């Protein structure tokens, strides 16, 4: 574990340097960009190593997997994001376990999250996941349905709509993902206009293409393998 831990620390450092360079190219401040370390398949010790290296937000894909790691990490307080698809029958558990739900994509799920957060006397930060390329991706709200979903969610007292998230198709050349990032930003800008409220967050970009996403306005980059190493095939 000692070796894995030190490589996580050096990976975090190099990711942070790459973020700083991408931000500079786009005339942005690196401090505007949060790394959400995508820790699926990696154990609690790896999360702790990344935390010790300065990461303050983590993204898990599955409620159950996160439940199995959570107890070991009760002493640290980064923000915990759910970045994977959430079924509405797990909304209650998810609302207790996460500070952010980044993958909200339908109204029924949103209602359940709002109810659960309300019962706990809390609120949840949410992002709407947009299906940015209908031919490639399955999860996410269709672009035509986005305005209605956003309007419904801003009425929900225990949800705080903070922005949009998307997973573009994998492109061999990262720059080919640029149009998708740009489209997500434009959808966000349009929504800010129609809702007349700020939606500051754009969660876009992963290990392979986060620099392009930052050039296009990402405020949260979800980075897994560039921090934790390659995931083993299941
Ligand atoms: C796994 C995952 C990531 C990170 O992927 P990497 O390519 O390892 O950086 C980001 N977002 C989501 C939703 C993921 O499932």
Coordinates of N, CA and C and ligand atoms in Angstrom, one line a residue:
X1 N 0.8 -1.2 0.0 CA 0.0 0.0 0.0 C 0.9 1.3 0.0
X2 N 2.0 1.2 0.7 CA 2.8 2.4 0.7 C 3.2 2.9 -0.7
X3 N 3.5 2.0 -1.6 CA 3.8 2.5 -2.9 C 2.6 3.1 -3.6
X4 N 1.5 2.4 -3.5 CA 0.3 2.9 -4.2 C 0.0 4.3 -3.6
X5 N 0.1 4.5 -2.3 CA -0.2 5.7 -1.7 C 0.7 6.9 -2.2
X6 N 2.0 6.6 -2.4 CA 2.9 7.6 -2.8 C 2.6 7.9 -4.3
X7 N 2.2 6.9 -5.1 CA 1.9 7.3 -6.5 C 0.6 8.1 -6.6
X8 N -0.4 7.8 -5.7 CA -1.6 8.6 -5.7 C -1.2 10.1 -5.4
X9 N -0.3 10.3 -4.4 CA 0.1 11.7 -4.1 C 0.8 12.3 -5.3
X10 N 1.6 11.6 -6.0 CA 2.3 12.3 -7.1 C 1.3 12.4 -8.3
X11 N 0.4 11.5 -8.4 CA -0.7 11.7 -9.5 C -1.5 12.9 -9.2
X12 N -1.9 13.1 -8.0 CA -2.7 14.3 -7.6 C -1.9 15.6 -8.0
X13 N -0.6 15.6 -7.6 CA 0.2 16.7 -7.9 C 0.2 17.0 -9.4
X14 N 0.4 15.9 -10.2 CA 0.5 16.2 -11.7 C -0.8 16.6 -12.3
X15 N -1.9 16.0 -11.7 CA -3.2 16.5 -12.2 C -3.4 18.0 -11.9
X16 N -3.0 18.4 -10.7 CA -3.2 19.8 -10.3 C -2.4 20.7 -11.2
X17 N -1.2 20.2 -11.6 CA -0.3 21.1 -12.5 C -1.0 21.2 -13.8
X18 N -1.5 20.1 -14.3 CA -2.2 20.1 -15.6 C -3.4 21.0 -15.6
X19 N -4.1 21.0 -14.5 CA -5.3 21.8 -14.3 C -4.9 23.3 -14.4
X20 N -3.8 23.6 -13.7 CA -3.3 25.0 -13.6 C -2.9 25.5 -15.0
X21 N -2.3 24.6 -15.8 CA -1.9 25.0 -17.2 C -3.1 25.2 -18.1
X22 N -4.1 24.3 -17.9 CA -5.3 24.4 -18.8 C -6.1 25.7 -18.4
X23 N -6.1 25.9 -17.1 CA -6.8 27.1 -16.7 C -6.1 28.4 -17.2
X24 N -4.8 28.4 -17.1 CA -4.1 29.5 -17.6 C -4.3 29.8 -19.1
X25 N -4.4 28.7 -19.9 CA -4.6 28.8 -21.3 C -6.0 29.5 -21.6
X26 N -6.9 29.2 -20.7 CA -8.3 29.7 -20.9 C -8.5 31.0 -20.1
X27 N -7.4 31.6 -19.5 CA -7.5 32.8 -18.8 C -8.5 32.6 -17.5
X28 N -8.4 31.5 -16.9 CA -9.2 31.2 -15.7 C -8.3 30.9 -14.5
X29 N -8.8 31.0 -13.4 CA -8.1 30.7 -12.2 C -8.2 29.2 -11.8
X30 N -7.1 28.5 -11.5 CA -7.1 27.1 -11.2 C -8.0 26.9 -10.0
X31 N -8.1 27.9 -9.1 CA -8.9 27.7 -7.9 C -10.4 27.6 -8.2
X32 N -10.9 27.9 -9.4 CA -12.3 27.8 -9.7 C -12.6 26.4 -10.0
X33 N -11.6 25.5 -10.2 CA -11.9 24.2 -10.7 C -11.7 23.1 -9.6
X34 N -12.7 22.4 -9.3 CA -12.7 21.4 -8.2 C -12.4 20.0 -8.9
X35 N -11.5 19.3 -8.3 CA -11.3 17.9 -8.7 C -12.3 17.0 -7.9
X36 N -13.1 16.3 -8.6 CA -14.0 15.3 -7.9 C -13.3 14.0 -8.3
X37 N -12.6 13.4 -7.3 CA -11.8 12.2 -7.6 C -12.8 11.0 -7.7
X38 N -12.8 10.3 -8.8 CA -13.8 9.3 -9.1 C -13.2 8.0 -8.6
X39 N -13.7 7.5 -7.5 CA -13.0 6.4 -6.7 C -13.6 5.0 -6.9
X40 N -14.5 4.9 -7.8 CA -15.1 3.5 -8.0 C -14.1 2.5 -8.1
X41 N -14.3 1.3 -7.6 CA -13.5 0.1 -7.6 C -12.2 0.3 -6.7
X42 N -11.9 1.5 -6.2 CA -10.7 1.6 -5.3 C -11.1 1.7 -3.9
X43 N -10.2 1.1 -3.0 CA -10.6 1.0 -1.6 C -10.5 2.3 -0.8
X44 N -11.0 2.2 0.4 CA -11.0 3.4 1.3 C -9.6 4.0 1.5
X45 N -8.6 3.1 1.5 CA -7.2 3.6 1.7 C -6.8 4.5 0.6
X46 N -7.2 4.2 -0.6 CA -6.8 5.0 -1.8 C -7.5 6.4 -1.7
X47 N -8.8 6.4 -1.2 CA -9.5 7.6 -1.0 C -8.7 8.5 0.0
X48 N -8.3 7.8 1.1 CA -7.6 8.6 2.1 C -6.3 9.1 1.6
X49 N -5.6 8.4 0.8 CA -4.3 8.9 0.3 C -4.6 10.1 -0.6
X50 N -5.7 10.1 -1.4 CA -6.0 11.2 -2.2 C -6.4 12.4 -1.4
X51 N -7.1 12.1 -0.3 CA -7.5 13.2 0.6 C -6.2 13.8 1.2
X52 N -5.3 13.0 1.7 CA -4.1 13.5 2.3 C -3.3 14.3 1.3
X53 N -3.4 14.0 0.0 CA -2.7 14.8 -1.0 C -3.5 16.0 -1.4
X54 N -4.6 16.3 -0.8 CA -5.3 17.6 -1.0 C -6.6 17.5 -1.7
X55 N -7.1 16.3 -2.1 CA -8.4 16.3 -2.8 C -9.5 16.4 -1.7
X56 N -10.5 17.3 -2.1 CA -11.5 17.6 -1.1 C -12.9 17.2 -1.6
X57 N -13.0 16.5 -2.8 CA -14.3 16.0 -3.3 C -14.1 14.7 -3.9
X58 N -15.0 13.8 -3.7 CA -14.9 12.4 -4.2 C -16.2 12.1 -4.9
X59 N -16.1 11.3 -6.0 CA -17.3 10.8 -6.6 C -17.4 9.3 -6.7
X60 N -18.5 8.8 -6.2 CA -18.7 7.3 -6.3 C -19.9 7.1 -7.2
X61 N -19.9 5.9 -7.8 CA -20.9 5.6 -8.8 C -22.1 4.8 -8.2
X62 N -21.8 4.1 -7.2 CA -22.9 3.2 -6.7 C -23.1 3.4 -5.2
X63 N -24.4 3.5 -4.8 CA -24.7 3.6 -3.4 C -24.1 2.5 -2.6
X64 N -24.3 1.3 -3.0 CA -23.9 0.2 -2.2 C -22.3 0.1 -2.1
X65 N -21.6 0.4 -3.1 CA -20.2 0.4 -3.0 C -19.7 1.4 -2.0
X66 N -20.3 2.6 -2.1 CA -19.9 3.6 -1.2 C -20.3 3.3 0.3
X67 N -21.4 2.6 0.5 CA -21.8 2.2 1.8 C -20.7 1.3 2.4
X68 N -20.0 0.5 1.6 CA -19.0 -0.4 2.1 C -17.7 0.2 2.5
X69 N -17.5 1.4 2.0 CA -16.2 2.1 2.3 C -16.4 3.2 3.4
X70 N -17.6 3.7 3.5 CA -17.9 4.9 4.2 C -17.4 4.9 5.7
X71 N -17.7 3.7 6.3 CA -17.4 3.7 7.8 C -15.9 3.9 8.0
X72 N -15.0 3.5 7.1 CA -13.6 3.6 7.3 C -13.1 5.1 7.1
X73 N -14.0 5.9 6.6 CA -13.6 7.3 6.2 C -14.4 8.3 7.0
X74 N -15.0 7.9 8.1 CA -16.0 8.8 8.8 C -15.2 10.0 9.4
X75 N -13.9 9.9 9.5 CA -13.2 11.0 10.2 C -12.8 12.1 9.2
X76 N -13.0 11.9 7.9 CA -12.6 13.0 7.0 C -13.9 13.6 6.4
X77 N -13.8 14.8 6.1 CA -15.0 15.5 5.7 C -14.9 16.3 4.3
X78 N -14.5 15.5 3.3 CA -14.6 16.2 2.0 C -16.0 16.2 1.5
X79 N -16.3 16.7 0.3 CA -17.7 16.5 -0.1 C -17.8 15.2 -0.9
X80 N -18.9 14.5 -0.7 CA -19.1 13.2 -1.3 C -20.2 13.4 -2.4
X81 N -19.8 13.0 -3.6 CA -20.7 13.2 -4.8 C -21.1 11.8 -5.3
X82 N -22.4 11.7 -5.6 CA -22.8 10.5 -6.4 C -22.7 10.9 -7.9
X83 N -21.9 10.2 -8.6 CA -21.7 10.6 -10.0 C -22.3 9.5 -11.0
X84 N -22.7 8.4 -10.4 CA -23.3 7.3 -11.3 C -24.8 7.4 -11.3
X85 N -25.4 6.6 -12.2 CA -26.9 6.6 -12.3 C -27.5 6.2 -11.0
X86 N -28.6 6.9 -10.6 CA -29.3 6.6 -9.4 C -30.7 6.1 -9.7
X87 N -31.1 4.9 -9.2 CA -32.5 4.5 -9.3 C -33.3 5.1 -8.2
X88 N -34.5 5.4 -8.5 CA -35.3 6.2 -7.5 C -35.5 5.4 -6.2
X89 N -35.5 4.1 -6.3 CA -35.7 3.3 -5.1 C -34.5 3.4 -4.1
X90 N -33.4 4.0 -4.6 CA -32.2 4.2 -3.7 C -32.1 5.6 -3.3
X91 N -33.1 6.5 -3.6 CA -32.9 7.9 -3.4 C -32.7 8.2 -1.9
X92 N -33.5 7.5 -1.1 CA -33.4 7.8 0.3 C -32.0 7.5 0.9
X93 N -31.5 6.3 0.5 CA -30.1 6.0 1.0 C -29.1 7.0 0.4
X94 N -29.3 7.3 -0.8 CA -28.3 8.2 -1.4 C -28.3 9.6 -0.8
X95 N -29.5 10.0 -0.4 CA -29.6 11.4 0.2 C -28.9 11.4 1.6
X96 N -28.8 10.3 2.2 CA -28.1 10.3 3.5 C -26.6 10.2 3.3
X97 N -26.2 9.6 2.2 CA -24.8 9.2 2.1 C -24.0 10.3 1.3
X98 N -24.6 11.1 0.6 CA -23.9 12.0 -0.3 C -24.3 13.5 -0.1
X99 N -23.4 14.4 -0.3 CA -23.7 15.8 -0.2 C -24.2 16.4 -1.6
X100 N -23.7 15.7 -2.6 CA -24.1 16.1 -4.0 C -24.7 14.9 -4.7
X101 N -25.7 15.1 -5.5 CA -26.1 14.1 -6.5 C -26.0 14.7 -7.8
X102 N -25.0 14.2 -8.6 CA -24.6 14.9 -9.8 C -25.3 14.3 -11.0
X103 N -26.1 13.3 -10.8 CA -26.7 12.5 -11.9 C -28.2 12.5 -11.9
X104 N -28.8 13.6 -11.5 CA -30.3 13.7 -11.5 C -30.8 13.8 -12.9
X105 N -31.7 12.9 -13.3 CA -32.1 13.0 -14.7 C -33.6 12.8 -14.9
X106 N -34.3 12.7 -13.8 CA -35.8 12.7 -14.0 C -36.5 13.2 -12.7
X107 N -37.8 13.6 -13.0 CA -38.5 14.3 -12.0 C -38.9 13.4 -10.8
X108 N -39.2 12.2 -11.1 CA -39.6 11.2 -10.1 C -38.5 11.0 -9.1
X109 N -37.3 10.9 -9.6 CA -36.1 10.7 -8.7 C -35.9 12.0 -7.9
X110 N -36.1 13.2 -8.6 CA -35.9 14.4 -7.9 C -36.9 14.6 -6.7
X111 N -38.1 14.2 -6.9 CA -39.1 14.3 -5.9 C -38.7 13.4 -4.7
X112 N -38.2 12.2 -5.0 CA -37.8 11.3 -3.9 C -36.6 11.9 -3.1
X113 N -35.7 12.5 -3.8 CA -34.5 13.0 -3.1 C -35.0 14.2 -2.3
X114 N -35.9 15.0 -2.8 CA -36.4 16.2 -2.1 C -37.1 15.8 -0.8
X115 N -37.9 14.8 -0.9 CA -38.7 14.2 0.2 C -37.7 13.7 1.3
X116 N -36.7 12.9 0.8 CA -35.8 12.3 1.8 C -35.0 13.4 2.5
X117 N -34.5 14.4 1.7 CA -33.7 15.4 2.3 C -34.6 16.2 3.3
X118 N -35.8 16.4 3.0 CA -36.7 17.2 3.8 C -36.9 16.5 5.1
X119 N -37.1 15.1 5.1 CA -37.3 14.4 6.3 C -36.1 14.4 7.2
X120 N -35.0 14.5 6.6 CA -33.7 14.6 7.4 C -33.4 16.0 7.8
X121 N -34.3 17.0 7.4 CA -34.1 18.4 7.7 C -32.8 18.9 7.1
X122 N -32.5 18.5 5.8 CA -31.3 18.9 5.2 C -31.6 19.3 3.8
X123 N -30.6 19.8 3.1 CA -30.8 20.0 1.7 C -29.7 19.3 0.9
X124 N -29.9 19.0 -0.4 CA -28.9 18.4 -1.2 C -28.6 19.2 -2.4
X125 N -27.3 19.3 -2.7 CA -26.9 20.0 -3.9 C -27.1 19.0 -5.1
X126 N -27.6 19.5 -6.2 CA -27.8 18.5 -7.3 C -27.3 19.2 -8.6
X127 N -26.9 18.3 -9.5 CA -26.6 18.6 -10.9 C -27.6 17.8 -11.7
X128 N -28.0 18.4 -12.9 CA -28.7 17.6 -13.8 C -27.8 17.0 -14.8
X129 N -27.9 15.7 -15.0 CA -27.1 15.0 -16.0 C -27.8 15.1 -17.3
X130 N -27.1 15.6 -18.3 CA -27.7 15.8 -19.6 C -27.2 14.8 -20.6
X131 N -28.1 14.2 -21.4 CA -27.7 13.2 -22.4 C -27.2 14.0 -23.6
X132 N -25.9 14.2 -23.6 CA -25.3 15.2 -24.5 C -25.1 14.6 -25.9
X133 N -25.1 13.3 -26.0 CA -25.0 12.6 -27.3 C -25.9 11.4 -27.3
X134 N -27.1 11.6 -27.8 CA -28.2 10.6 -27.8 C -27.7 9.3 -28.4
X135 N -26.8 9.3 -29.3 CA -26.5 8.0 -30.0 C -25.5 7.2 -29.1
X136 N -24.8 7.8 -28.2 CA -23.7 7.1 -27.5 C -24.1 6.9 -26.1
X137 N -24.8 7.8 -25.4 CA -25.0 7.6 -24.0 C -26.4 7.4 -23.7
X138 N -26.6 6.6 -22.6 CA -28.0 6.2 -22.2 C -28.5 7.1 -21.1
X139 N -27.6 7.4 -20.1 CA -28.2 8.1 -19.0 C -28.2 9.6 -19.2
X140 N -29.0 10.3 -18.5 CA -29.1 11.7 -18.6 C -30.5 12.1 -19.2
X141 N -30.9 13.3 -18.9 CA -32.1 13.9 -19.4 C -31.9 14.3 -20.9
X142 N -32.9 14.0 -21.7 CA -32.8 14.5 -23.1 C -32.8 16.0 -23.1
X143 N -32.1 16.6 -24.1 CA -31.9 18.1 -24.1 C -33.2 18.8 -24.2
X144 N -34.2 18.2 -24.9 CA -35.5 18.9 -25.0 C -36.3 18.9 -23.7
X145 N -36.0 17.9 -22.8 CA -36.7 17.8 -21.6 C -36.0 18.6 -20.4
X146 N -34.8 19.1 -20.7 CA -34.0 19.7 -19.7 C -34.7 20.9 -19.0
X147 N -35.3 21.9 -19.8 CA -35.9 23.1 -19.2 C -37.0 22.7 -18.2
X148 N -37.9 21.8 -18.6 CA -39.0 21.4 -17.8 C -38.5 20.8 -16.5
X149 N -37.5 19.9 -16.6 CA -37.0 19.3 -15.4 C -36.4 20.3 -14.4
X150 N -35.6 21.2 -15.0 CA -35.0 22.2 -14.2 C -36.0 23.1 -13.5
X151 N -37.0 23.5 -14.2 CA -38.1 24.3 -13.6 C -38.8 23.6 -12.5
X152 N -39.0 22.3 -12.6 CA -39.6 21.5 -11.5 C -38.7 21.5 -10.3
X153 N -37.4 21.3 -10.6 CA -36.5 21.1 -9.4 C -36.2 22.4 -8.7
X154 N -36.2 23.5 -9.3 CA -36.0 24.8 -8.6 C -37.2 25.1 -7.6
X155 N -38.3 24.4 -7.8 CA -39.4 24.5 -6.9 C -39.3 23.7 -5.7
X156 N -38.4 22.7 -5.7 CA -38.3 21.8 -4.6 C -37.4 22.3 -3.5
X157 N -38.0 22.4 -2.3 CA -37.4 23.2 -1.2 C -36.1 22.6 -0.7
X158 N -35.9 21.3 -0.8 CA -34.7 20.7 -0.2 C -33.6 20.3 -1.2
X159 N -33.8 20.7 -2.5 CA -32.8 20.5 -3.5 C -32.3 21.9 -3.9
X160 N -31.0 21.9 -4.1 CA -30.4 23.2 -4.6 C -29.8 22.8 -6.0
X161 N -30.4 23.3 -7.0 CA -29.9 23.1 -8.4 C -28.6 23.9 -8.6
X162 N -27.5 23.3 -8.8 CA -26.2 24.0 -8.9 C -25.7 24.0 -10.4
X163 N -26.2 23.2 -11.2 CA -25.6 23.2 -12.6 C -25.9 21.9 -13.3
X164 N -25.0 21.6 -14.3 CA -25.2 20.5 -15.2 C -24.0 19.6 -15.2
X165 N -24.2 18.4 -15.6 CA -23.2 17.4 -15.7 C -23.4 16.6 -17.0
X166 N -22.3 16.2 -17.7 CA -22.5 15.3 -18.8 C -21.3 14.4 -19.0
X167 N -21.5 13.3 -19.7 CA -20.4 12.4 -20.1 C -20.5 12.3 -21.6
X168 N -19.6 13.0 -22.3 CA -19.6 12.9 -23.8 C -19.1 11.5 -24.2
X169 N -19.3 11.2 -25.4 CA -18.7 9.9 -25.9 C -17.2 9.9 -25.8
X170 N -16.6 8.7 -25.6 CA -15.1 8.7 -25.6 C -14.6 9.0 -27.0
X171 N -13.7 10.0 -27.1 CA -13.1 10.3 -28.3 C -11.6 10.0 -28.3
X172 N -11.1 9.3 -29.2 CA -9.6 9.0 -29.2 C -8.8 10.3 -29.0
X173 N -9.1 11.3 -29.8 CA -8.4 12.6 -29.6 C -9.3 13.4 -28.7
X174 N -8.8 13.8 -27.5 CA -9.6 14.5 -26.5 C -10.2 15.8 -27.1
X175 N -9.5 16.4 -28.1 CA -10.1 17.7 -28.6 C -11.4 17.5 -29.3
X176 N -11.6 16.2 -29.8 CA -12.9 15.9 -30.4 C -14.1 16.0 -29.5
X177 N -13.8 16.0 -28.2 CA -14.9 16.1 -27.2 C -15.3 17.6 -27.0
X178 N -14.5 18.5 -27.6 CA -14.8 19.9 -27.3 C -16.2 20.4 -27.7
X179 N -16.8 20.0 -28.8 CA -18.1 20.4 -29.1 C -19.2 20.0 -28.1
X180 N -18.9 18.8 -27.5 CA -19.9 18.4 -26.5 C -19.8 19.3 -25.2
X181 N -18.6 19.6 -24.8 CA -18.4 20.5 -23.6 C -19.0 21.8 -23.9
X182 N -18.8 22.3 -25.1 CA -19.3 23.6 -25.5 C -20.9 23.6 -25.5
X183 N -21.4 22.5 -25.9 CA -22.9 22.4 -26.0 C -23.4 22.4 -24.5
X184 N -22.8 21.7 -23.6 CA -23.2 21.7 -22.3 C -23.2 23.1 -21.7
X185 N -22.1 23.8 -21.9 CA -22.0 25.2 -21.4 C -23.2 26.0 -22.0
X186 N -23.4 25.9 -23.2 CA -24.5 26.7 -23.9 C -25.9 26.3 -23.3
X187 N -26.1 25.0 -23.0 CA -27.4 24.6 -22.4 C -27.5 25.3 -21.0
X188 N -26.4 25.3 -20.3 CA -26.4 25.9 -19.0 C -26.7 27.4 -19.1
X189 N -26.0 28.1 -20.0 CA -26.2 29.5 -20.2 C -27.7 29.8 -20.5
X190 N -28.3 29.0 -21.4 CA -29.7 29.2 -21.8 C -30.6 29.0 -20.6
X191 N -30.3 28.0 -19.8 CA -31.1 27.7 -18.6 C -31.0 28.8 -17.6
X192 N -29.8 29.4 -17.4 CA -29.7 30.5 -16.5 C -30.6 31.7 -16.9
X193 N -30.6 31.9 -18.2 CA -31.5 32.9 -18.7 C -33.0 32.7 -18.5
X194 N -33.4 31.4 -18.8 CA -34.8 31.1 -18.7 C -35.2 31.0 -17.2
X195 N -34.4 30.5 -16.3 CA -34.7 30.4 -14.9 C -34.5 31.7 -14.1
X196 N -33.7 32.6 -14.7 CA -33.3 33.8 -14.0 C -32.6 33.5 -12.7
X197 N -31.7 32.5 -12.7 CA -30.9 32.3 -11.5 C -29.5 31.7 -12.0
X198 N -28.5 31.8 -11.1 CA -27.2 31.3 -11.5 C -27.1 29.8 -11.4
X199 N -26.5 29.2 -12.3 CA -26.2 27.7 -12.3 C -24.7 27.6 -12.5
X200 N -23.9 27.8 -11.4 CA -22.5 28.0 -11.6 C -21.7 26.8 -12.0
X201 N -22.2 25.6 -11.7 CA -21.4 24.4 -11.9 C -21.6 23.7 -13.2
X202 N -20.4 23.3 -13.8 CA -20.4 22.5 -15.0 C -19.5 21.3 -14.7
X203 N -20.1 20.1 -14.5 CA -19.2 19.0 -14.2 C -19.0 18.2 -15.5
X204 N -17.8 18.4 -16.0 CA -17.5 17.8 -17.3 C -16.0 17.6 -17.5
X205 N -15.6 16.5 -18.1 CA -14.2 16.2 -18.3 C -13.8 15.1 -17.3
X206 N -13.0 14.1 -17.9 CA -12.5 13.0 -17.1 C -11.0 12.9 -17.4
X207 N -10.4 11.8 -16.9 CA -8.9 11.7 -17.0 C -8.4 12.0 -18.4
X208 N -9.2 11.5 -19.4 CA -8.7 11.6 -20.8 C -8.8 13.0 -21.4
X209 N -9.8 13.8 -20.9 CA -10.1 15.0 -21.7 C -10.4 16.2 -20.8
X210 N -9.9 16.1 -19.5 CA -10.3 17.2 -18.6 C -9.7 18.6 -18.9
X211 N -8.6 18.6 -19.6 CA -8.0 19.9 -20.0 C -8.8 20.6 -21.0
X212 N -9.4 19.8 -21.9 CA -10.3 20.4 -22.9 C -11.6 21.0 -22.2
X213 N -12.1 20.1 -21.3 CA -13.3 20.6 -20.6 C -13.0 21.9 -19.8
X214 N -11.8 22.0 -19.2 CA -11.5 23.2 -18.5 C -11.5 24.4 -19.4
X215 N -10.9 24.2 -20.6 CA -10.9 25.3 -21.6 C -12.3 25.7 -21.9
X216 N -13.2 24.8 -21.8 CA -14.6 25.1 -22.2 C -15.5 25.5 -21.0
X217 N -14.9 25.6 -19.8 CA -15.6 26.2 -18.7 C -16.0 25.2 -17.6
X218 N -15.4 24.0 -17.6 CA -15.7 23.1 -16.5 C -15.3 23.7 -15.1
X219 N -16.2 23.5 -14.1 CA -15.9 23.9 -12.8 C -15.6 22.7 -11.9
X220 N -16.0 21.5 -12.4 CA -15.8 20.3 -11.6 C -15.3 19.3 -12.7
X221 N -14.1 18.7 -12.4 CA -13.7 17.6 -13.3 C -13.6 16.3 -12.6
X222 N -14.2 15.3 -13.2 CA -14.3 14.0 -12.5 C -13.2 13.1 -12.9
X223 N -12.2 12.9 -12.1 CA -11.0 12.2 -12.5 C -10.7 11.0 -11.7
X224 N -10.7 9.8 -12.4 CA -10.5 8.6 -11.8 C -9.1 8.0 -12.0
X225 N -8.9 7.4 -13.2 CA -7.6 6.7 -13.4 C -6.4 7.6 -13.3
X226 N -6.4 8.9 -13.7 CA -5.3 9.7 -13.6 C -4.8 10.0 -12.2
X227 N -5.7 9.7 -11.2 CA -5.3 9.8 -9.8 C -5.1 8.4 -9.2
X228 N -6.0 7.5 -9.4 CA -5.9 6.2 -8.7 C -5.2 5.1 -9.5
X229 N -4.9 5.3 -10.8 CA -4.4 4.3 -11.6 C -5.5 3.6 -12.4
X230 N -5.1 2.7 -13.2 CA -6.1 2.0 -14.1 C -7.0 1.1 -13.2
X231 N -8.2 1.1 -13.5 CA -9.2 0.2 -12.9 C -9.0 -1.2 -13.4
X232 N -9.1 -2.2 -12.6 CA -9.0 -3.6 -13.1 C -10.3 -3.9 -13.7
X233 N -10.3 -4.6 -14.8 CA -11.5 -5.1 -15.4 C -12.2 -6.0 -14.5
X234 N -13.6 -5.9 -14.4 CA -14.3 -6.8 -13.5 C -14.4 -8.2 -14.0
Ligands
LIG1 C1 -15.4 6.5 -13.7 C2 -16.0 7.8 -14.0 C3 -15.2 9.0 -14.1 C4 -13.7 9.0 -14.2 O1 -13.2 8.2 -15.2 P1 -11.7 8.2 -15.6 O2 -11.6 8.1 -17.0 O3 -11.1 7.1 -14.8 O4 -11.1 9.5 -15.2 C5 -15.9 10.2 -14.3 N1 -17.2 10.3 -14.3 C6 -18.0 9.2 -14.2 C7 -19.5 9.3 -14.2 C8 -17.4 7.9 -14.0 O5 -18.2 6.9 -13.9

